[in-house]
XYZ file of C-alpha atoms in Angstrom:
647
model
C -28.680 -5.404 -20.172
C -25.373 -3.680 -20.659
C -24.646 -2.026 -17.357
C -21.050 -1.216 -18.309
C -22.328 1.002 -21.068
C -25.025 2.691 -18.995
C -24.861 6.225 -17.742
C -25.419 7.343 -14.189
C -29.088 7.957 -13.489
C -28.831 9.793 -10.195
C -28.972 13.215 -11.839
C -31.741 12.494 -14.356
C -34.094 10.485 -12.189
C -36.347 13.302 -11.006
C -38.050 14.066 -14.305
C -39.129 12.025 -17.277
C -37.136 12.555 -20.459
C -40.340 12.031 -22.445
C -42.327 15.100 -23.431
C -45.872 14.030 -22.417
C -48.834 15.816 -24.047
C -51.204 17.906 -22.018
C -53.141 15.199 -20.203
C -55.565 17.699 -18.663
C -56.614 19.054 -22.040
C -57.054 15.551 -23.453
C -59.229 14.536 -20.516
C -61.508 17.572 -20.995
C -61.936 16.702 -24.646
C -62.858 13.113 -23.758
C -65.412 14.247 -21.150
C -67.098 16.632 -23.612
C -67.152 13.981 -26.324
C -68.754 11.464 -23.939
C -71.462 13.959 -22.960
C -72.237 14.713 -26.597
C -72.395 11.044 -27.534
C -74.507 9.871 -24.582
C -76.377 13.053 -23.740
C -75.528 12.469 -20.060
C -73.951 15.109 -17.852
C -70.753 14.653 -15.835
C -72.565 13.982 -12.580
C -69.772 12.525 -10.449
C -67.440 14.839 -8.501
C -64.114 13.323 -7.412
C -61.804 15.203 -5.050
C -58.099 14.323 -5.246
C -55.851 16.500 -3.071
C -56.502 20.098 -4.191
C -58.108 19.199 -7.529
C -61.701 18.340 -8.497
C -62.640 16.065 -11.412
C -66.202 16.102 -12.873
C -66.709 12.732 -14.520
C -69.484 10.480 -15.821
C -70.811 7.710 -13.655
C -70.972 4.798 -16.051
C -67.314 4.457 -17.146
C -66.188 4.775 -13.534
C -68.795 2.309 -12.326
C -67.943 -0.306 -14.962
C -64.133 -0.375 -14.681
C -63.376 0.293 -11.005
C -64.444 -1.813 -8.071
C -63.760 1.145 -5.737
C -66.147 3.470 -7.612
C -68.614 0.615 -8.052
C -69.110 0.592 -4.284
C -68.791 4.288 -3.557
C -71.201 5.529 -6.246
C -74.050 3.578 -4.705
C -73.732 5.879 -1.719
C -73.010 9.287 -3.206
C -71.951 11.013 -6.405
C -69.328 13.031 -4.554
C -66.226 11.080 -3.624
C -63.071 12.229 -1.900
C -59.954 10.141 -2.344
C -57.512 10.027 0.590
C -54.544 12.367 0.749
C -52.124 9.467 0.387
C -53.687 8.300 -2.867
C -50.825 6.742 -4.881
C -49.472 9.146 -7.447
C -51.763 11.998 -6.417
C -54.008 13.898 -8.863
C -51.558 13.335 -11.755
C -51.944 9.568 -11.573
C -55.733 9.812 -11.214
C -55.924 12.116 -14.211
C -54.105 9.583 -16.416
C -56.270 6.721 -15.151
C -59.394 8.787 -15.890
C -58.129 9.252 -19.441
C -57.920 5.456 -19.786
C -61.438 5.051 -18.336
C -62.775 7.196 -21.162
C -61.134 4.921 -23.706
C -57.934 6.805 -24.491
C -54.544 5.155 -24.623
C -52.591 5.778 -21.435
C -49.050 7.077 -21.948
C -46.850 4.849 -19.780
C -43.111 5.175 -19.179
C -40.686 4.087 -16.409
C -41.275 7.360 -14.600
C -45.034 6.884 -14.070
C -45.705 3.160 -14.340
C -45.148 2.466 -10.641
C -47.553 5.219 -9.585
C -50.159 4.119 -12.151
C -49.908 0.501 -11.045
C -50.403 1.451 -7.392
C -53.280 3.817 -8.217
C -55.076 1.235 -10.346
C -54.685 -1.271 -7.513
C -56.214 1.194 -5.059
C -59.160 1.753 -7.425
C -59.511 -2.044 -7.908
C -59.221 -1.896 -11.679
C -58.803 -5.642 -12.119
C -59.890 -8.287 -14.604
C -62.950 -8.895 -12.451
C -64.597 -5.773 -13.836
C -63.320 -5.688 -17.409
C -60.911 -7.612 -19.572
C -57.547 -6.008 -20.151
C -57.968 -3.678 -17.210
C -55.181 -1.395 -16.011
C -53.669 -3.636 -13.314
C -52.862 -6.357 -15.839
C -51.616 -3.890 -18.435
C -49.197 -2.217 -16.056
C -47.887 -5.563 -14.776
C -47.137 -6.644 -18.330
C -45.284 -3.387 -18.968
C -43.232 -3.831 -15.796
C -42.273 -7.424 -16.504
C -41.661 -7.245 -20.239
C -40.217 -3.761 -20.584
C -38.965 -2.238 -17.341
C -37.351 -5.247 -15.676
C -35.420 -6.107 -18.830
C -33.527 -2.828 -18.722
C -30.959 -1.726 -16.117
C -31.762 1.958 -16.534
C -35.555 1.544 -16.481
C -35.422 -0.693 -13.405
C -33.363 1.888 -11.529
C -35.843 4.611 -12.476
C -38.834 2.628 -11.260
C -37.051 1.711 -8.019
C -36.317 5.357 -7.349
C -39.942 6.327 -7.994
C -41.145 3.693 -5.512
C -39.775 5.756 -2.616
C -42.918 7.909 -2.734
C -45.300 4.978 -3.135
C -44.909 3.254 0.209
C -46.558 0.952 1.212
C -48.296 0.253 -2.119
C -45.102 -0.462 -4.082
C -43.969 -2.916 -1.418
C -47.282 -4.712 -1.179
C -47.478 -5.092 -4.967
C -43.871 -6.433 -4.963
C -42.730 -3.747 -7.381
C -39.703 -2.967 -5.189
C -38.827 -6.630 -4.709
C -39.063 -7.353 -8.419
C -36.816 -4.402 -9.227
C -34.240 -5.410 -6.610
C -34.091 -9.005 -7.788
C -33.786 -7.861 -11.388
C -30.926 -5.481 -10.579
C -29.093 -8.194 -8.651
C -29.503 -10.676 -11.503
C -28.259 -8.209 -14.100
C -25.291 -7.301 -11.885
C -24.334 -10.968 -11.658
C -24.553 -11.219 -15.438
C -22.362 -8.147 -15.699
C -19.646 -9.887 -13.709
C -20.024 -13.201 -15.526
C -20.032 -11.285 -18.822
C -21.193 -14.252 -20.962
C -21.160 -12.125 -24.124
C -17.627 -10.831 -23.432
C -18.599 -7.193 -23.719
C -16.212 -5.898 -21.061
C -12.777 -4.578 -21.936
C -11.435 -5.217 -18.424
C -12.560 -7.292 -15.426
C -14.780 -5.983 -12.650
C -12.891 -4.556 -9.705
C -12.196 -6.973 -6.858
C -10.788 -6.552 -3.377
C -7.574 -8.267 -4.405
C -6.911 -5.218 -6.548
C -7.869 -2.806 -3.752
C -6.386 -4.402 -0.638
C -2.857 -3.081 -1.086
C -3.796 0.330 -2.462
C -4.082 3.394 -0.296
C -7.767 4.190 0.009
C -8.620 7.612 -1.386
C -11.453 9.419 -3.165
C -9.338 9.538 -6.315
C -8.967 5.763 -6.344
C -12.721 5.317 -5.832
C -13.583 7.698 -8.662
C -11.222 5.893 -11.007
C -12.925 2.579 -10.305
C -16.432 4.035 -10.634
C -15.562 5.575 -13.987
C -14.831 2.057 -15.266
C -17.837 0.334 -13.674
C -20.737 2.764 -13.958
C -23.236 0.143 -12.827
C -21.596 0.221 -9.377
C -22.024 3.989 -9.386
C -25.727 3.496 -10.099
C -26.140 1.079 -7.201
C -24.453 3.326 -4.659
C -26.854 6.135 -5.665
C -29.767 4.134 -4.266
C -31.303 4.915 -0.868
C -29.713 2.789 1.831
C -32.886 0.786 2.446
C -32.923 -0.378 -1.162
C -29.157 -0.700 -1.360
C -28.854 -3.167 1.505
C -31.607 -5.273 -0.064
C -29.715 -5.317 -3.357
C -26.583 -6.477 -1.491
C -28.554 -9.235 0.218
C -29.939 -10.337 -3.149
C -26.467 -10.347 -4.707
C -25.223 -12.674 -1.991
C -28.349 -14.798 -2.228
C -27.892 -15.203 -5.968
C -24.312 -16.378 -5.483
C -22.127 -13.379 -6.250
C -18.688 -13.866 -4.707
C -17.792 -11.723 -1.739
C -14.757 -10.284 -3.478
C -17.196 -8.525 -5.834
C -19.896 -7.683 -3.293
C -17.708 -6.047 -0.656
C -16.235 -3.346 -2.952
C -19.772 -2.183 -3.712
C -20.449 -1.831 0.024
C -17.167 0.025 0.516
C -17.900 2.449 -2.300
C -21.364 3.094 -0.883
C -19.861 3.781 2.533
C -17.315 6.092 0.955
C -20.110 8.106 -0.664
C -21.742 8.500 2.749
C -18.515 9.509 4.462
C -17.807 12.046 1.726
C -21.147 13.777 2.277
C -20.219 16.915 4.180
C -23.734 18.360 4.063
C -25.551 15.423 5.610
C -26.972 15.500 9.099
C -24.755 13.951 11.730
C -27.541 11.738 13.057
C -28.390 10.401 9.598
C -24.780 9.683 8.709
C -24.255 7.908 12.031
C -27.288 5.710 11.399
C -26.113 4.904 7.874
C -22.600 4.112 9.095
C -23.993 1.625 11.590
C -25.918 -0.008 8.767
C -22.771 -0.197 6.640
C -20.854 -1.913 9.428
C -23.641 -4.481 9.677
C -23.361 -5.162 5.947
C -19.612 -5.736 6.024
C -18.260 -9.174 6.772
C -16.304 -9.012 9.996
C -14.040 -11.529 11.657
C -11.516 -13.682 9.822
C -13.531 -13.734 6.607
C -13.731 -9.978 6.434
C -10.068 -9.545 7.319
C -9.041 -11.311 4.145
C -10.939 -9.096 1.740
C -11.464 -5.586 3.114
C -8.641 -3.038 2.693
C -7.303 -2.048 6.088
C -7.025 1.579 5.003
C -10.794 1.731 4.728
C -11.183 0.317 8.227
C -9.183 3.269 9.508
C -11.402 5.661 7.546
C -14.484 4.116 9.113
C -12.860 4.276 12.526
C -11.977 7.930 12.107
C -15.519 8.778 11.034
C -16.919 6.766 13.932
C -14.948 8.928 16.338
C -16.067 12.106 14.618
C -19.709 11.062 14.802
C -19.302 9.778 18.356
C -20.765 6.371 17.548
C -21.455 3.820 20.230
C -18.349 2.255 21.735
C -19.567 -1.096 20.482
C -18.884 -0.063 16.869
C -15.477 1.484 17.524
C -14.343 -1.620 19.419
C -15.639 -3.768 16.585
C -13.486 -1.844 14.131
C -10.443 -1.871 16.409
C -10.571 -5.645 16.786
C -10.994 -6.045 13.048
C -7.964 -3.848 12.337
C -5.786 -5.741 14.811
C -6.438 -8.924 12.845
C -4.911 -7.496 9.646
C -2.419 -5.087 11.191
C 0.492 -6.480 9.185
C -1.142 -5.121 6.007
C -1.321 -1.556 7.286
C 0.884 1.405 6.512
C 1.743 4.286 8.805
C -0.142 6.595 6.450
C -3.344 4.706 7.253
C -3.194 5.500 10.967
C -5.351 8.099 12.648
C -3.822 11.538 12.828
C -3.058 12.501 16.428
C -4.427 16.010 16.100
C -5.287 16.308 19.775
C -1.781 15.492 21.007
C -0.283 12.495 22.725
C -3.104 12.346 25.225
C -5.800 12.316 22.558
C -8.266 9.603 21.716
C -6.549 8.886 18.388
C -3.288 7.747 19.983
C -5.186 5.808 22.609
C -7.034 3.862 19.916
C -3.865 3.110 17.928
C -2.248 1.973 21.166
C -5.219 -0.301 21.902
C -5.031 -1.839 18.440
C -1.352 -2.735 18.796
C -1.861 -3.897 22.379
C -4.609 -6.250 21.206
C -2.363 -7.644 18.498
C 0.550 -8.094 20.919
C -1.682 -9.801 23.470
C -2.871 -12.468 21.033
C 0.278 -12.897 18.944
C 3.367 -11.855 20.914
C 2.762 -12.634 24.567
C 2.360 -15.675 26.802
C 1.869 -19.128 25.394
C 0.262 -17.916 22.189
C 1.925 -19.224 19.057
C 3.929 -16.392 17.484
C 2.545 -14.894 14.307
C 4.793 -14.856 11.231
C 3.922 -11.177 10.893
C 5.307 -10.133 14.296
C 8.440 -8.568 12.846
C 6.370 -6.587 10.358
C 4.016 -5.301 13.054
C 6.933 -4.421 15.348
C 8.567 -2.375 12.605
C 5.225 -0.721 11.860
C 4.886 0.277 15.507
C 8.400 1.750 15.533
C 7.504 3.723 12.414
C 4.507 5.093 14.284
C 6.789 6.032 17.184
C 8.814 8.116 14.734
C 5.656 10.104 14.020
C 4.680 10.725 17.646
C 8.228 11.243 18.988
C 8.260 14.784 17.626
C 5.683 15.871 20.202
C 7.509 18.141 22.626
C 4.856 17.456 25.274
C 5.603 13.750 25.263
C 6.993 12.770 28.660
C 9.876 10.349 29.078
C 7.816 7.816 30.992
C 5.004 7.953 28.466
C 7.399 7.420 25.558
C 8.939 4.419 27.285
C 5.464 2.978 27.822
C 4.791 3.300 24.116
C 8.041 1.535 23.245
C 7.092 -1.374 25.501
C 3.728 -1.904 23.759
C 5.554 -4.270 21.401
C 8.006 -6.651 23.123
C 11.654 -5.914 22.363
C 12.200 -9.561 21.442
C 9.818 -9.169 18.486
C 11.922 -6.451 16.930
C 14.139 -7.980 14.280
C 15.606 -4.642 13.263
C 16.119 -1.578 15.463
C 16.669 1.040 12.767
C 13.203 2.592 13.131
C 13.439 2.471 16.905
C 16.739 4.353 16.685
C 15.099 7.015 14.499
C 12.279 7.427 17.004
C 14.744 7.747 19.895
C 16.842 10.228 17.962
C 13.821 12.447 17.276
C 12.687 12.191 20.883
C 16.117 13.273 22.153
C 16.138 16.179 19.717
C 12.779 17.344 21.037
C 13.955 16.984 24.653
C 17.427 18.498 24.956
C 16.923 18.957 28.697
C 17.276 15.232 29.416
C 20.238 14.208 31.555
C 22.740 11.517 30.629
C 21.049 9.098 33.022
C 17.645 9.765 31.466
C 19.070 9.314 28.000
C 20.634 6.031 29.049
C 17.304 4.926 30.506
C 15.258 5.565 27.379
C 17.965 4.185 25.072
C 18.291 0.940 26.968
C 15.800 -0.652 24.567
C 18.181 -0.131 21.651
C 20.370 -3.067 20.674
C 23.260 -1.993 18.473
C 23.641 -5.542 17.204
C 20.245 -5.152 15.486
C 21.190 -1.912 13.740
C 22.141 -1.843 10.110
C 25.738 -0.888 9.254
C 24.698 2.561 8.090
C 22.588 3.351 11.155
C 25.233 1.976 13.522
C 27.826 4.353 12.064
C 25.303 7.190 12.395
C 24.725 6.293 16.045
C 28.457 6.604 16.715
C 28.422 10.118 15.275
C 25.250 11.180 17.092
C 26.159 13.434 20.036
C 22.632 13.153 21.417
C 23.080 9.488 22.189
C 24.331 8.474 25.660
C 28.017 7.619 25.947
C 27.389 4.012 26.832
C 25.405 3.503 23.624
C 28.137 5.139 21.541
C 30.788 2.851 23.012
C 28.565 -0.154 22.447
C 28.105 0.839 18.810
C 31.866 1.263 18.457
C 32.491 -2.144 19.924
C 29.934 -3.736 17.582
C 31.894 -2.223 14.721
C 35.057 -3.669 16.211
C 33.465 -7.122 16.425
C 32.397 -6.916 12.803
C 35.935 -5.977 11.789
C 37.453 -8.810 13.812
C 35.014 -11.302 12.311
C 35.911 -10.188 8.809
C 39.643 -10.477 9.596
C 39.163 -13.925 11.068
C 37.261 -15.124 8.018
C 39.979 -13.866 5.702
C 42.630 -15.499 7.886
C 40.781 -18.822 8.063
C 40.339 -18.805 4.338
C 44.074 -18.318 3.866
C 45.058 -20.919 6.489
C 42.812 -23.687 5.200
C 43.802 -23.078 1.636
C 47.560 -22.619 2.184
C 47.991 -25.638 4.508
C 45.914 -27.890 2.299
C 43.377 -28.660 5.030
C 40.348 -29.554 2.992
C 38.736 -31.934 5.409
C 36.202 -29.368 6.606
C 34.332 -26.423 5.279
C 34.380 -22.761 6.096
C 31.249 -20.843 6.931
C 30.988 -17.175 6.228
C 28.662 -14.838 7.992
C 29.168 -12.313 5.254
C 26.726 -14.250 3.159
C 23.442 -14.303 4.980
C 21.913 -17.051 2.889
C 24.959 -19.236 2.300
C 25.759 -22.525 3.964
C 29.279 -23.845 4.499
C 31.532 -23.154 1.557
C 33.298 -26.256 0.335
C 36.962 -25.569 -0.353
C 37.805 -28.883 -1.971
C 39.725 -28.357 -5.201
C 41.515 -30.576 -7.623
C 45.165 -31.484 -6.952
C 46.185 -29.383 -9.880
C 44.456 -26.353 -8.424
C 45.961 -27.072 -4.998
C 49.477 -27.031 -6.325
C 48.857 -23.738 -8.071
C 47.314 -21.999 -5.079
C 50.077 -22.894 -2.635
C 52.517 -20.702 -4.510
C 50.156 -17.780 -4.873
C 50.251 -14.641 -2.670
C 47.506 -13.950 -0.098
C 45.946 -11.235 -2.228
C 45.290 -13.797 -4.943
C 43.821 -16.274 -2.469
C 41.501 -13.688 -0.902
C 40.391 -12.546 -4.307
C 39.818 -16.120 -5.463
C 37.874 -17.037 -2.324
C 35.567 -14.024 -2.505
C 35.064 -14.064 -6.253
C 33.864 -17.664 -6.084
C 31.022 -16.472 -3.802
C 30.390 -12.949 -5.066
C 31.683 -12.717 -8.629
C 30.098 -9.321 -9.103
C 32.700 -7.613 -6.890
C 35.598 -6.010 -8.737
C 39.295 -6.535 -8.214
C 39.847 -2.978 -7.046
C 37.347 -3.475 -4.228
C 39.236 -6.521 -2.928
C 42.507 -4.607 -2.871
C 40.871 -1.616 -1.201
C 39.341 -3.889 1.444
C 42.697 -5.475 2.270
C 44.321 -2.103 2.754
C 41.514 -0.871 4.998
C 41.626 -3.968 7.164
C 45.357 -3.561 7.771
C 45.170 0.157 8.487
C 42.176 -0.201 10.766
C 43.868 -2.944 12.729
C 46.945 -0.779 13.263
C 44.826 2.115 14.459
C 42.930 -0.068 16.921
C 46.127 -1.580 18.330
C 47.603 1.879 18.835
C 44.477 2.984 20.666
C 44.605 -0.103 22.878
C 48.187 0.557 23.878
C 47.222 4.133 24.749
C 44.356 2.955 26.915
C 46.648 0.405 28.580
C 49.216 3.055 29.459
C 46.533 5.360 30.786
C 45.150 2.560 32.919
C 48.577 1.855 34.473
C 49.143 5.572 35.084
C 45.798 6.017 36.800
C 46.407 3.060 39.097
C 49.724 4.507 40.229
C 48.720 8.163 40.627
C 45.032 8.466 41.392
C 43.328 7.931 44.729
C 39.752 8.326 43.591
C 38.145 5.118 42.436
C 35.524 6.882 40.376
C 37.698 7.106 37.278
C 39.413 3.691 37.625
C 38.919 0.971 35.081
C 36.471 -1.666 36.320
C 37.582 -5.166 37.086
C 40.653 -6.045 35.028
C 43.559 -4.604 33.044
C 44.069 -5.242 29.381
C 47.641 -6.558 29.690
C 46.567 -9.328 32.098
C 43.422 -10.563 30.437
C 41.921 -10.203 27.022
C 38.305 -9.275 26.563
C 36.448 -12.259 25.067
C 35.060 -11.586 21.661
C 31.331 -10.966 21.696
C 31.033 -9.681 25.304
C 29.964 -6.120 24.783
C 29.658 -5.304 28.462
C 33.283 -6.278 29.159
C 34.545 -3.931 26.497
C 32.420 -1.110 27.802
C 33.505 -1.813 31.346
C 37.229 -1.329 30.569
C 36.733 2.276 29.450
C 36.778 5.225 31.834
C 33.622 7.227 31.070
C 35.346 10.472 31.981
C 37.504 10.042 28.887
C 35.074 8.117 26.713
C 34.265 11.059 24.499
C 37.947 11.590 23.651
C 38.588 8.008 22.628
C 35.205 7.646 20.997
C 36.195 10.585 18.806
C 39.399 8.818 17.808
C 37.515 5.676 16.907
C 34.992 7.822 15.076
C 37.745 9.209 12.879
C 38.857 5.687 12.142
C 35.399 4.586 11.030
C 34.793 7.739 9.080
C 37.910 7.045 7.042
C 37.594 3.298 6.803
C 34.418 1.270 6.468
C 34.714 -2.440 6.035
C 33.909 -3.387 2.432
C 33.296 0.255 1.526
C 33.561 1.759 -1.888
C 36.312 4.392 -1.412
C 39.497 3.576 -3.283
C 42.761 3.511 -1.264
C 45.298 6.266 -1.704
C 48.059 3.690 -2.104
C 48.134 -0.019 -2.628
C 49.790 -2.230 -0.057
C 50.514 -5.899 -0.195
C 47.812 -7.941 1.447
C 50.357 -10.613 2.354
C 51.118 -8.613 5.467
C 47.638 -9.175 6.846
C 47.581 -11.393 9.886
C 44.640 -11.983 12.207
C 45.215 -10.031 15.381
C 43.259 -9.837 18.564
C 41.218 -6.648 18.600
């Protein structure tokens, strides 16, 4: 059997490709010849459906146990309406009774075998009778061919229960399963490429185009999914029973389900029943989670909602999806066509809630995929945040589905909040502050943090926090440069210097040879900075080091100027203002410095009535200068003037 080279039989299965002769005319000739030879009339009248056959008694009596009994009672016999194969099958059997060769092919052998069994044409009445002949043809011809076996199995649909009782269906199913296993094993190395497995499908987006591409390569799978579901599920059971690995079996089930879901003309009740059967065939639980593409789970879930399946099946799919949620993409999720209050959003919310309950909350051991799932949920929030009907409270509830502590990066959360604020311009500053309280500027990327500073929709407190985070980053960079210079210039090599600029680096050992030490002590700071950085990131260019030094110095001067301005304003307000609403909270900057890293202290020293003005000044600073940016300086200044200052 060469299933890979077979053609799809679903279109050609209804009619035999063989051009059979006129059986009716041949039978008439045989009856006339028998009468002339024996001189006996055709005295037996057999009724089959709407046709009447006038035959001779002896050949019927001698070869059929059924007629052997019936003809003792009457010469007129009426076969039942459900006679296997109908009048066509009886006509061909009658031709054999009169001694003519019966024309057998895969399209009629099942009907002839069932009809001969009904008429009891066994070896008991004559040697080489029809039952034995048709069995030999089935075993030695039909079941050795993939195409012929499929044809016979299709024809058996109209021969129930005879085909089942004679094991014709079972033999065909077992033969198909065996040949499919041989197709995968490919002992003769006929295949140009391996059979599709779920490893190849699991990370692809499920689509009809992808399915058609696979089926064009493995036509034998296309033949199997054309079978009626009753036969198909028995083939799947036989494949598993014969030892086919699940990674090969499950794609066949998925492709069959896809063909059902793609049927737009099918009755809703039938499709629902078939979908339930498909879900029973799929491996669920942990075993199924490892092999079935999550995108297909969402397709099944969507169709289940459309068909209004029992809640048992939708919950089964939801629980299965929650187990492999880290493999999903936002594009796989159900479309929220009915708005934020629709069933689609409710189901997606339930899926993430189930995952959070078992992996993110309480005493449960945290899953290594928590960060991935949290980012996926924030990406989904970006999609739903554009709904103008979304209420503030509802949006906050959605944010809290995934614990804030499980969010490693807040970039997607910022995008969702930004879209939500755009869609709700009527929100007050207090409401904006409330919904943005989940955002941690320390978990924003550099690019998004700068964008947050420029975003006028964001509450003032968040803008100031973002500005201060930028200030902390600048101070840290200055301190690292200063420490590098101090340790190197003073010859203190007893320790090591750690750098947060290199996320994956450990402490950087500064020990050098005495010869190198003597040389570096007489070098300017610009050389030392360049040497220190190039030893860790040699891909950076010299011009970038010089540009960085200039930006650090200029930025520090700008920040110090702004601090002096704020200090003067603070003193002036204390002397001249009575109202405490605009006073600075808690402490003055000339008496106590704000500890590095305490964001709330920095925010607390700024009068919110004038925050926008000073935020704008800082904004100009960060627009012009970005630490370790790529813009070249307008003029080069000596980096030896850089000193670490308190910011």
